[in-house]
XYZ file of C-alpha atoms in Angstrom:
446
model
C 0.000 0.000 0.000
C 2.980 2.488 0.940
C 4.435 1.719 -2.668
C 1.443 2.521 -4.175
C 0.752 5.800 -2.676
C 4.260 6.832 -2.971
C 4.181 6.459 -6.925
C 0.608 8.404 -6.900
C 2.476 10.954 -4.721
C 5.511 11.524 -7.662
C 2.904 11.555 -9.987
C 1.072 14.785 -8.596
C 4.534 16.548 -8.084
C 5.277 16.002 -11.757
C 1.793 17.319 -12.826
C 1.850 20.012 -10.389
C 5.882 21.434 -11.670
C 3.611 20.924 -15.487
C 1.167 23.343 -13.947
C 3.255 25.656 -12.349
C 5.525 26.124 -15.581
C 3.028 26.763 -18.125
C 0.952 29.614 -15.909
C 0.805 33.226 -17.487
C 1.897 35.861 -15.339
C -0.069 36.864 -12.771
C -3.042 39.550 -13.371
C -4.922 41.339 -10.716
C -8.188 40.773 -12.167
C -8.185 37.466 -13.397
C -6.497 36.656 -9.680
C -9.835 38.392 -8.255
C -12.241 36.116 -10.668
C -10.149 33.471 -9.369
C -11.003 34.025 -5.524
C -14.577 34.006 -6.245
C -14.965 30.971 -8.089
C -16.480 28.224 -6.223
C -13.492 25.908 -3.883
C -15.497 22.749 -5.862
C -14.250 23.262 -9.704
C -10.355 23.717 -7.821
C -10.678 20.414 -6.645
C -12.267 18.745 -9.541
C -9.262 20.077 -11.600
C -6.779 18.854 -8.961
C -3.757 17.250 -10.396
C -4.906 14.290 -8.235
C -8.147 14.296 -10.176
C -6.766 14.694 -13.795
C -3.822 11.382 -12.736
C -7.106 9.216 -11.269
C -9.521 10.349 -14.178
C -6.542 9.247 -16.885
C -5.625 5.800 -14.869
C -8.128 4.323 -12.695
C -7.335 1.984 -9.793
C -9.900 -0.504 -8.305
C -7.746 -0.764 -4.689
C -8.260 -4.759 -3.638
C -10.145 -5.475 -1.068
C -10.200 -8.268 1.956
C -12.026 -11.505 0.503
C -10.967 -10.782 -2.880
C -9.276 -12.974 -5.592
C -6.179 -11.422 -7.290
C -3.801 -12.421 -9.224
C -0.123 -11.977 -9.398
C 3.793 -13.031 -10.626
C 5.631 -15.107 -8.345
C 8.885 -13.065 -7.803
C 10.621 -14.917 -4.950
C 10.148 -18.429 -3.079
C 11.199 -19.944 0.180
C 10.344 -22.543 2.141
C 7.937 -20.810 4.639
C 7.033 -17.314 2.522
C 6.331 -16.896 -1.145
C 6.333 -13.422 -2.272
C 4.252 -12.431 -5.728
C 4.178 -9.119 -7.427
C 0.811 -7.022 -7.146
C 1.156 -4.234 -9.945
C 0.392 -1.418 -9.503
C -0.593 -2.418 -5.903
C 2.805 -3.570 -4.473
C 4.136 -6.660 -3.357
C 1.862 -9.652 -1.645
C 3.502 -12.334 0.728
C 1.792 -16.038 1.340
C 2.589 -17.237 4.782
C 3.352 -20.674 5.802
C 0.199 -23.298 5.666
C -1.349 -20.568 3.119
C 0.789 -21.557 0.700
C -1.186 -24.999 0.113
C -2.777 -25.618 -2.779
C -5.325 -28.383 -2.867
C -6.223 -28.639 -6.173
C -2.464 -30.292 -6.870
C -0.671 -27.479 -9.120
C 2.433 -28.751 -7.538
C 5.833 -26.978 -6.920
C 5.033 -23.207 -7.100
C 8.118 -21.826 -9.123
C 9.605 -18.081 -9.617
C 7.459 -16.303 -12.802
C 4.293 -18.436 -11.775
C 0.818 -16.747 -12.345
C -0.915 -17.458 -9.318
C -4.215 -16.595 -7.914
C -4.662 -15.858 -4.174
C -7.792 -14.344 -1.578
C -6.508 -11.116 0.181
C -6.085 -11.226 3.595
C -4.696 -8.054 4.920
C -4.260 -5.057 2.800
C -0.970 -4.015 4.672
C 0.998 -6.418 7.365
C 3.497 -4.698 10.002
C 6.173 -5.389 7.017
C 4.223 -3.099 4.223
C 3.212 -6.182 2.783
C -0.623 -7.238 1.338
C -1.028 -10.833 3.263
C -2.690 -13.501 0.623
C -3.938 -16.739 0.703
C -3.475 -19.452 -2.201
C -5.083 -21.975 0.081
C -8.215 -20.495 0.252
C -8.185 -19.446 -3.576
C -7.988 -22.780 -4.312
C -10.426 -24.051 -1.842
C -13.023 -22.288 -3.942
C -11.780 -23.170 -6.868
C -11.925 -27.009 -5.915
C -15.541 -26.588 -4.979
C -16.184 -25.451 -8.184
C -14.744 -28.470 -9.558
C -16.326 -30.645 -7.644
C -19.421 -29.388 -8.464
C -18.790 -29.506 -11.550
C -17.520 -32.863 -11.810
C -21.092 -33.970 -9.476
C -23.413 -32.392 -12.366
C -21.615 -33.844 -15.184
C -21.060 -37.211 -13.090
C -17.744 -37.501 -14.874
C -15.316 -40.284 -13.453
C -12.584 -38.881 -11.341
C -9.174 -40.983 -9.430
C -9.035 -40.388 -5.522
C -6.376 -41.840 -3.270
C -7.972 -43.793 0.077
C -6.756 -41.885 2.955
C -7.977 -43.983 5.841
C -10.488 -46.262 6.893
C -13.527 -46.723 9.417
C -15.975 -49.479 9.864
C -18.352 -47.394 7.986
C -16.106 -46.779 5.003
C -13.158 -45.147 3.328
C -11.516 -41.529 3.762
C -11.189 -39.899 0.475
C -9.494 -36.450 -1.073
C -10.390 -34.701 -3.842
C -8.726 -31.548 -5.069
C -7.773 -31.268 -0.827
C -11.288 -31.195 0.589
C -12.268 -34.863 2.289
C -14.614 -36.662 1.140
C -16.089 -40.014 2.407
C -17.003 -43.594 0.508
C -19.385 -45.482 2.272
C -18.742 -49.500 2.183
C -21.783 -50.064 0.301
C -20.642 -47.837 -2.480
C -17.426 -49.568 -3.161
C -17.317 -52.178 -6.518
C -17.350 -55.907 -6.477
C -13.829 -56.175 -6.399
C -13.042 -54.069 -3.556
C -16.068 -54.858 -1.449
C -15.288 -56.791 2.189
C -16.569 -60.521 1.562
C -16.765 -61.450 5.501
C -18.641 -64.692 6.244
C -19.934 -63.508 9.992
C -20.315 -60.211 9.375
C -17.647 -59.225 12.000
C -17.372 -55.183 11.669
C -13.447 -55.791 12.846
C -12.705 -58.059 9.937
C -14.445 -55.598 7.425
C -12.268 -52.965 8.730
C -9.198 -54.840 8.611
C -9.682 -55.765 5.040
C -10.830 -51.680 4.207
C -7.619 -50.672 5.654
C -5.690 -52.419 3.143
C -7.154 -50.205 0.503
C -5.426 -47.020 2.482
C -3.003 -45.454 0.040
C -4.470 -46.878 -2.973
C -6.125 -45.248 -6.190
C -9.692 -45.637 -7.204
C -11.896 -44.277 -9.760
C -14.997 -42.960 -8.452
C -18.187 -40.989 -9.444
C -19.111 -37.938 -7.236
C -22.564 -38.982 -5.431
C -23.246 -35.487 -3.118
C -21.175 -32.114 -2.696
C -22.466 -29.411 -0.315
C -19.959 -26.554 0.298
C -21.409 -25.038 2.888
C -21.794 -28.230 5.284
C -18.352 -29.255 3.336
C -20.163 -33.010 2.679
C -18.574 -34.767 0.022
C -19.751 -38.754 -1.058
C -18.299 -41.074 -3.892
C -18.978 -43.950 -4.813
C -16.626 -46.574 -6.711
C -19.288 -48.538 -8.129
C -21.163 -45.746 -9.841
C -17.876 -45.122 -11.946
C -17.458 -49.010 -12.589
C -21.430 -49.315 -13.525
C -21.105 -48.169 -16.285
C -18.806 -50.512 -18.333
C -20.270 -53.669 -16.266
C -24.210 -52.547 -18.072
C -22.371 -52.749 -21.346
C -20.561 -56.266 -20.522
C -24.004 -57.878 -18.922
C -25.739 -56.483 -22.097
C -24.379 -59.351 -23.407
C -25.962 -61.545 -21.054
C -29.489 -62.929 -20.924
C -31.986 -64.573 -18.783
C -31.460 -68.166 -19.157
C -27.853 -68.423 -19.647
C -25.801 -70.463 -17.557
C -22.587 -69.258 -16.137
C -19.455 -71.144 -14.311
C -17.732 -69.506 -11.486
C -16.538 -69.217 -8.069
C -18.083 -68.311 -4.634
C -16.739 -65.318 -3.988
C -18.534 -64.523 -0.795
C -21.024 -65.744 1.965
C -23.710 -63.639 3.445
C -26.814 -64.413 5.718
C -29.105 -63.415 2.672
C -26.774 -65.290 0.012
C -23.792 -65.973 -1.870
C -21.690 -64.253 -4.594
C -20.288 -65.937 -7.551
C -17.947 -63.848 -9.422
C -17.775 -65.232 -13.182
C -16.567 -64.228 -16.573
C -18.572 -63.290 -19.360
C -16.641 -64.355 -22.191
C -16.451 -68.163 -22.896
C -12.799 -68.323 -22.423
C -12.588 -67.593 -18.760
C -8.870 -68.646 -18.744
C -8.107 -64.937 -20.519
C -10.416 -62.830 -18.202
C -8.490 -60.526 -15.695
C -10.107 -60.239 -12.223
C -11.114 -56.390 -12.895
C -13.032 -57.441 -16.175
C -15.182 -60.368 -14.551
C -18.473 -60.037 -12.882
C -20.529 -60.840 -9.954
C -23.533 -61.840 -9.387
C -26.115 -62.893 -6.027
C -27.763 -66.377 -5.456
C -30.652 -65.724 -2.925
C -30.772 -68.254 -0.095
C -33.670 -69.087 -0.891
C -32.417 -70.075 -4.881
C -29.103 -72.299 -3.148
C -30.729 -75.323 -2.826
C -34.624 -76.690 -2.832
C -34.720 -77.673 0.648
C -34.998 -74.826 3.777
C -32.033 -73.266 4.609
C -30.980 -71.026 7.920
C -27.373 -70.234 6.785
C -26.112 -70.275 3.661
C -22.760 -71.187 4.553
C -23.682 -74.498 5.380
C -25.156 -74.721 1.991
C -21.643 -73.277 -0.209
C -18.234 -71.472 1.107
C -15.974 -69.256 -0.552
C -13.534 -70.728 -3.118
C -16.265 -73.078 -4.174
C -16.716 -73.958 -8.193
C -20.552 -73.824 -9.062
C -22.455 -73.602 -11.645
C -25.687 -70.904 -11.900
C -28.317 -70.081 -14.158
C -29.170 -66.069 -14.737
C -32.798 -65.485 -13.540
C -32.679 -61.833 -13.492
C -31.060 -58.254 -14.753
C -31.748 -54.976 -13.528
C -28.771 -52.577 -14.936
C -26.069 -53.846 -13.262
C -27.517 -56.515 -11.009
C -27.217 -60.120 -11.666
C -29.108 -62.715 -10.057
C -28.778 -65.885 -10.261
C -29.994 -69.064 -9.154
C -27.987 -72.861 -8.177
C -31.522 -74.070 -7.750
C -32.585 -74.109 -11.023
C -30.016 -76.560 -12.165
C -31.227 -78.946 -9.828
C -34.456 -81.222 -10.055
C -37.115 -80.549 -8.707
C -38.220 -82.926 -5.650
C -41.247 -81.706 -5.979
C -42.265 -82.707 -9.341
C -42.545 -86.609 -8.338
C -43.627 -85.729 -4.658
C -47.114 -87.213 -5.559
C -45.509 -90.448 -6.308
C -44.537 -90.850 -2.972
C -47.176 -88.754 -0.433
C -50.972 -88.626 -0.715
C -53.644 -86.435 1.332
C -54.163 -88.731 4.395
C -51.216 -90.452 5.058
C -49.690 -90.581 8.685
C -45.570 -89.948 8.004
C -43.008 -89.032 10.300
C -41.470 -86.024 9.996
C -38.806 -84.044 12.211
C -39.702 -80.295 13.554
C -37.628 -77.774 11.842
C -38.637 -74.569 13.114
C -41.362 -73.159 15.512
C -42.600 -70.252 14.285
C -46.086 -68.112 15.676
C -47.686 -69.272 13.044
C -47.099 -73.118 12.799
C -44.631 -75.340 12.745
C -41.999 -76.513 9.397
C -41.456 -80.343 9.438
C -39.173 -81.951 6.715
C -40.452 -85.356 5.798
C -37.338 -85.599 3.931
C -33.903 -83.475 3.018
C -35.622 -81.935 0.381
C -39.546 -82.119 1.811
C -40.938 -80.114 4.160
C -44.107 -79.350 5.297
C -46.256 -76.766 7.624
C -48.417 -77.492 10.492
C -50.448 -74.364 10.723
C -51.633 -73.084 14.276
C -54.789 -73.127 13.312
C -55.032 -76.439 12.270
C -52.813 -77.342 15.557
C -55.486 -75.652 17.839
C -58.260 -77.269 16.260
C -57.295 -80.892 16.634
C -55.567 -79.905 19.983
C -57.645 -77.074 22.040
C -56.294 -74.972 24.822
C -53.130 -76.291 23.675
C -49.823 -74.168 22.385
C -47.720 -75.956 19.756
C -44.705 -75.817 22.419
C -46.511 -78.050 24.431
C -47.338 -80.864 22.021
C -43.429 -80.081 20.116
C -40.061 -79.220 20.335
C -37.244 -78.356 17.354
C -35.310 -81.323 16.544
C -38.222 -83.813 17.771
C -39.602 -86.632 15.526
C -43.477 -86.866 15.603
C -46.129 -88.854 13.100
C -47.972 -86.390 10.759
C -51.305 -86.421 8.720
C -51.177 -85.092 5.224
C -54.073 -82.608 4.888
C -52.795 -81.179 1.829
C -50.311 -81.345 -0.951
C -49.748 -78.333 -3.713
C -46.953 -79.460 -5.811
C -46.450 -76.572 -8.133
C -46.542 -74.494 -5.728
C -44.097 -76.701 -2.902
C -46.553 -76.379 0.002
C -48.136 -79.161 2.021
C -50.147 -79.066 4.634
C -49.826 -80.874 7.904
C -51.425 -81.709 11.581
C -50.093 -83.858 14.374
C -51.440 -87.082 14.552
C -52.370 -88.063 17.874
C -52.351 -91.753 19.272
C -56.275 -92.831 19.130
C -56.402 -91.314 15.796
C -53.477 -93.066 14.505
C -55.124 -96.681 16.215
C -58.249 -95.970 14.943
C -56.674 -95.642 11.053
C -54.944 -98.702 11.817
C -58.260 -100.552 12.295
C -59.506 -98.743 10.164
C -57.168 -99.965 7.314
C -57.195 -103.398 9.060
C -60.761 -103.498 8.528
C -60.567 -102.678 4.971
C -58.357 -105.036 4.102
C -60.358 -107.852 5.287
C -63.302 -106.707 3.693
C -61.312 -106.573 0.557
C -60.187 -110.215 1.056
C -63.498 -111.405 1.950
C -65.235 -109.818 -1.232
C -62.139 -111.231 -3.348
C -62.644 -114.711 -1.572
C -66.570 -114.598 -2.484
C -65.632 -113.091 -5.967
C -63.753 -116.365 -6.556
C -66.514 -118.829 -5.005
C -69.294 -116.820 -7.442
C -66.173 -117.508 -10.869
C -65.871 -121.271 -10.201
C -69.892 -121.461 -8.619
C -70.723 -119.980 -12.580
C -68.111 -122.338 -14.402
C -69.557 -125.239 -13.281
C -72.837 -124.283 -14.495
C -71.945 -123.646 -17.966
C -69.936 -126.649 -17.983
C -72.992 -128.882 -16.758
């Protein structure tokens, strides 16, 4: 500031020894027209006036971005010339620049936020840090509207995710944003494990797609997998419903499996990043009723699956439906009304699943269970694990339902006489169908 008023100051000298020089000699009357003309036109016709009229000067102010010539750098203090407004100084951690120019060098054009129009030194204080910390806003913004696909280095890791920084403002990528290949495949579930395994992504690159930027709460989300969607939609366009793929369990969850597969035929040639991955439902592992998964398949197993769904980039598949059916023949070896024996599965509040075999099962409803058993809760007649005798009240085959009811001791006594009964009544009309055959034969042979 002192430089700039002392050149403003040499200029009105010079103007004022132009003035003084070309002035006619002095006239009484002109001298008295002179003292009553107003003090306003003398100052509009100030030397001062004419020099700011000629060059104009918008004086910086605090807050503002300006621009300037790097003139001198150390390791604490870089210095940049202000012209015409003097010389600037950046201070220690103001010198950062977070959206990665690198090495600020002597004849740089730099841009910088003024802090202090004039330090104890004479100097205007600036700030390239907070320059560019609008500046990388603006390009993260930008980079959010356009979704365009943008490298990050992992900084750190927490159970919820990874610590991310983009053009020096942090940023966070949530676990359930991060691609096939990077996502924590933990059998249990054990939040320890998952953060063990993020933490070994700490220091590495990934691409990613901005999700959410706010400036002013400074909340900044990517995601990995939106920036790998896009080139997995045009590999699984290849794919359809139907096919059947080869490929390895790649992880175990309480809701399914993975299998990560290739797409091309030669899966010998496919690189890790190019395969894909897709989700067998537990209830698509295997026909029968399963609680976990994982003692269904484990990681590292080979299976084969058949694709019963896309939706963009999700794949769903199905082990299942490479398998027969039990079902299909189940007629062949259960009717309505038979008394089997059949192990509890599960209690549940609304009935109880028996499996007659491994593949099986059946449901005694409550309501059925109250009706043959009043006043009576199914935890009083069984327990999980227990073998009991069963009557078949129902069998829907297409549908793999089958309806059951605990067969109590008369009833199962009174079936067996029942079916005793019926037997002999069978024999005795087969016995008299005989005596009638060879009673009639010996008439028409008489």
């Amino acid at each position: 500031m002192t430089d700039i008023l002392e050149k403003l100051a040499k200029e009105v000298d010079k103007l004022s020894d132009e003035n003084i020089t070309a002035l006619p000699k002095e006239d009484k009357s002109s001298k008295k027209k002179e003292k009553k003309a107003p003090k306003m036109a003398e100052e509009e016709n100030s030397p001062m006036d004419k020099l700011l009229s000629q060059n104009p000067i918008s004086f910086p102010q605090i807050g503002e971005n300006i621009a300037g010539k790097v003139i001198e750098v150390s390791s604490n203090e870089i210095y940049l010339d202000l012209a015409p407004f003097g010389t600037g100084i950046v201070l220690g951690k103001e010198i950062k620049d977070g959206m990665g120019v690198g090495k600020i060098k002597i004849g740089d054009e730099v841009s910088a936020i003024v802090t202090d129009l004039e330090n104890e030194d004479g100097y205007i204080e600036l700030s390239i840090r907070e320059a560019s910390y609008e500046k990388a806003w603006e390009d993260i913004e930008s980079k959010r509207d356009t979704q365009e696909k943008i490298a990050t280095k992992i900084i750190s890791a927490n159970k919820g995710g990874l610590l991310v920084e983009i053009n020096g403002i942090s940023g966070f990528l949530p676990v359930s944003q991060l691609s096939s290949k990077n996502y924590p495949r933990v059998e249990d579930g054990d939040k320890n494990k998952i953060l063990s395994m993020l933490k070994k992504l700490a220091g590495k690159e990934l691409e990613v797609r901005i999700l959410d930027a706010d400036r002013e709460s400074q909340k900044l989300i990517v995601s990995e997998k939106a920036a790998t969607s896009e080139k997995d939609r045009e590999v699984i366009s290849n794919l359809s419903v139907g096919d059947v793929i080869s490929g390895e369990i790649s992880g175990v969850v309480d809701f399914g499996a993975f299998i990560k597969f290739s797409p091309q035929e030669d899966s010998e040639e496919t690189s890790e990043e190019e395969k894909l991955e897709g989700l067998v439902h537990i209830s698509e592992l295997a026909w029968q009723l399963i609680e976990d998964p994982r003692s269904i398949v484990k990681v590292g197993d080979r299976v084969e699956a058949k694709i019963i769904g896309i939706d963009a980039d999700k794949i769903s598949l199905s082990i299942r439906a490479l398998q027969k059916d039990p079902w299909s023949e189940v007629e062949k070896k259960y009717k309505a009304g038979d008394i089997v024996s059949g192990t509890v599965h599960k209690i549940n509040p609304f009935g109880a699943f028996v499996y007659l075999d491994k593949d099986i099962h059946g449901l005694a409803h409550v309501s059925e269970m109250s009706e043959a058993y009043p006043g009576k809760n199914l935890d009083e007649l069984i327990k999980t694990g227990s073998v009991y005798d069963w009557k078949i009240l129902s069998i829907e085959a297409k549908t793999h339902r089958m309806g059951l009811v605990l067969a109590d001791k008369k009833s199962q006594k009174k079936e067996k006489a029942e079916k005793k009964e019926t037997k002999k009544e069978e024999k005795k009309e087969k016995g008299e169908t005989k005596k009638t055959k060879k009673k009639t034969k010996k008439e028409e042979e008489k």
